[in-house]
DNA sequence: ATAAAAATTTAGACTAATCTAAAAATTTAT
DNA sequence: ATAAATTTTTAGATTAGTCTAAATTTTTAT
């Protein structure tokens, strides 16, 4: 059995690896993301390694074994399914769900997960646009790029966000930037790289480079 | 903050107290219900007492303080709401939900609980007929008595069960004994006190005294 | 009223998860 | 290539929750 804590570590390793294209994750990175000290991480890595959930060479960072990856994907599946539930069924905003899903993701019942998935209509993406792995851990793929890298005047669709802090998501809400919105970059400032964009052919707004970097889009 | 474990102890004390009409609960009773040893219980009681969640005098048993009771009722509220969700929304049988609800009841989010309550239509009773406390901890009350104590030939409605083990509930399923069923006791055996009962004016069955003792009914 | 039995608590030990401080290894800069 | 800085690990301690075995208290039976 994997504990609540072990599951959080595996998930953190998975996410960090993902952002680094498979490169090994460092102790300090994990300490930061799990809100603990490096010493605690070292100790946990030793234990996860004994359980063969990670590949770990002292001082050389860590990656997941197949089994570790499989567990991480199951947690991520549950996290994202519960997020869909919270938004679609209970009417939560996308900025309010992360902490609750952090707890729900550890509920240990295969049949519950599969029934929930069905109840929700087998969604492929969560409310932040993140892909929901299937029972076997396969992620639906979706080609997307940062809004900040879009070609001017191209028709775009907003598919996701790469940050999910509440303040960021609330900021997007204020600007009416929701998943599915049709976007078009009208202009990029030469001074601060802020973007002037059109939303749903209706109005236009200005957004900072930082915001544009965290918005994921595809060509329409 | 109360831990997962502390919450389970408080809930156990609440339920045991309930069955004894407010009398103090013994260490051994708690050890049995929490699946631990008496020594572990003693230790936990010392800690809960320090937190002023229970009234505890060594060797004299334990009762809940108002605060302890309030926490226990919040957990029970969540347990029963999640049970309704599992049956009404996800299609689980009443025999499959207890263990899952044991985990879900510890999810700590007031707003989640209240939104779930609304989503479910503010149910007053769970799938086993047990009352769901409201936000303030008030239990809806319902007068019921054991089927084994019913007067012969009276019209009855099945309101709940006082045991919720899967084998017992599955046994009731096989006999088509569901909440809301209209029952009538036709006869009680002088030999083994087994009952001959009519269900929904449709058919009749024989049930043992033990089963009849765990079925709660009211006059129609 | 004593002794035996049962229930409960204490003592001492263990594991998981964490911490701080110190030691060791690796990386970076001169 | 060596020293300095940074990262990581180890050592030793702490807390929650559990256990077994022993001691203590309460209850029951003679
Ligand atoms: Mn989590
Ligand atoms: Mn998400
Ligand atoms: Mn529980
Ligand atoms: Mn129930």
mmCIF file of N, CA and C and ligand atoms in Angstrom, chain B residues 79-80 83 97-98 126-128 130 164, ligand 4:
data_model
loop_
_atom_site.group_PDB
_atom_site.id
_atom_site.type_symbol
_atom_site.label_atom_id
_atom_site.label_comp_id
_atom_site.label_asym_id
_atom_site.label_seq_id
_atom_site.Cartn_x
_atom_site.Cartn_y
_atom_site.Cartn_z
ATOM 1 N N UNK B 79 -20.454 11.526 6.218
ATOM 2 C CA UNK B 79 -20.555 10.094 5.905
ATOM 3 C C UNK B 79 -21.888 9.793 5.223
ATOM 4 N N UNK B 80 -22.966 10.274 5.809
ATOM 5 C CA UNK B 80 -24.292 9.912 5.311
ATOM 6 C C UNK B 80 -24.625 10.625 4.013
ATOM 7 N N UNK B 83 -22.882 8.763 1.355
ATOM 8 C CA UNK B 83 -23.590 7.505 1.084
ATOM 9 C C UNK B 83 -24.775 7.740 0.147
ATOM 10 N N UNK B 97 -21.295 0.716 0.116
ATOM 11 C CA UNK B 97 -20.925 2.119 0.277
ATOM 12 C C UNK B 97 -20.208 2.468 1.573
ATOM 13 N N UNK B 98 -20.312 1.578 2.552
ATOM 14 C CA UNK B 98 -19.828 1.960 3.875
ATOM 15 C C UNK B 98 -18.336 2.291 3.899
ATOM 16 N N UNK B 126 -30.140 8.647 5.163
ATOM 17 C CA UNK B 126 -29.184 8.004 4.261
ATOM 18 C C UNK B 126 -29.768 6.691 3.731
ATOM 19 N N UNK B 127 -29.031 5.989 2.883
ATOM 20 C CA UNK B 127 -29.608 4.782 2.260
ATOM 21 C C UNK B 127 -29.917 3.661 3.244
ATOM 22 N N UNK B 128 -29.425 3.782 4.476
ATOM 23 C CA UNK B 128 -29.766 2.768 5.478
ATOM 24 C C UNK B 128 -30.880 3.254 6.391
ATOM 25 N N UNK B 130 -30.697 6.007 8.153
ATOM 26 C CA UNK B 130 -30.153 6.770 9.283
ATOM 27 C C UNK B 130 -30.297 8.263 9.030
ATOM 28 N N UNK B 164 -25.294 -2.502 9.385
ATOM 29 C CA UNK B 164 -25.069 -2.271 7.956
ATOM 30 C C UNK B 164 -23.907 -3.065 7.383
HETATM 31 MN MN1 LIG E 4 -25.381 4.609 6.520
#
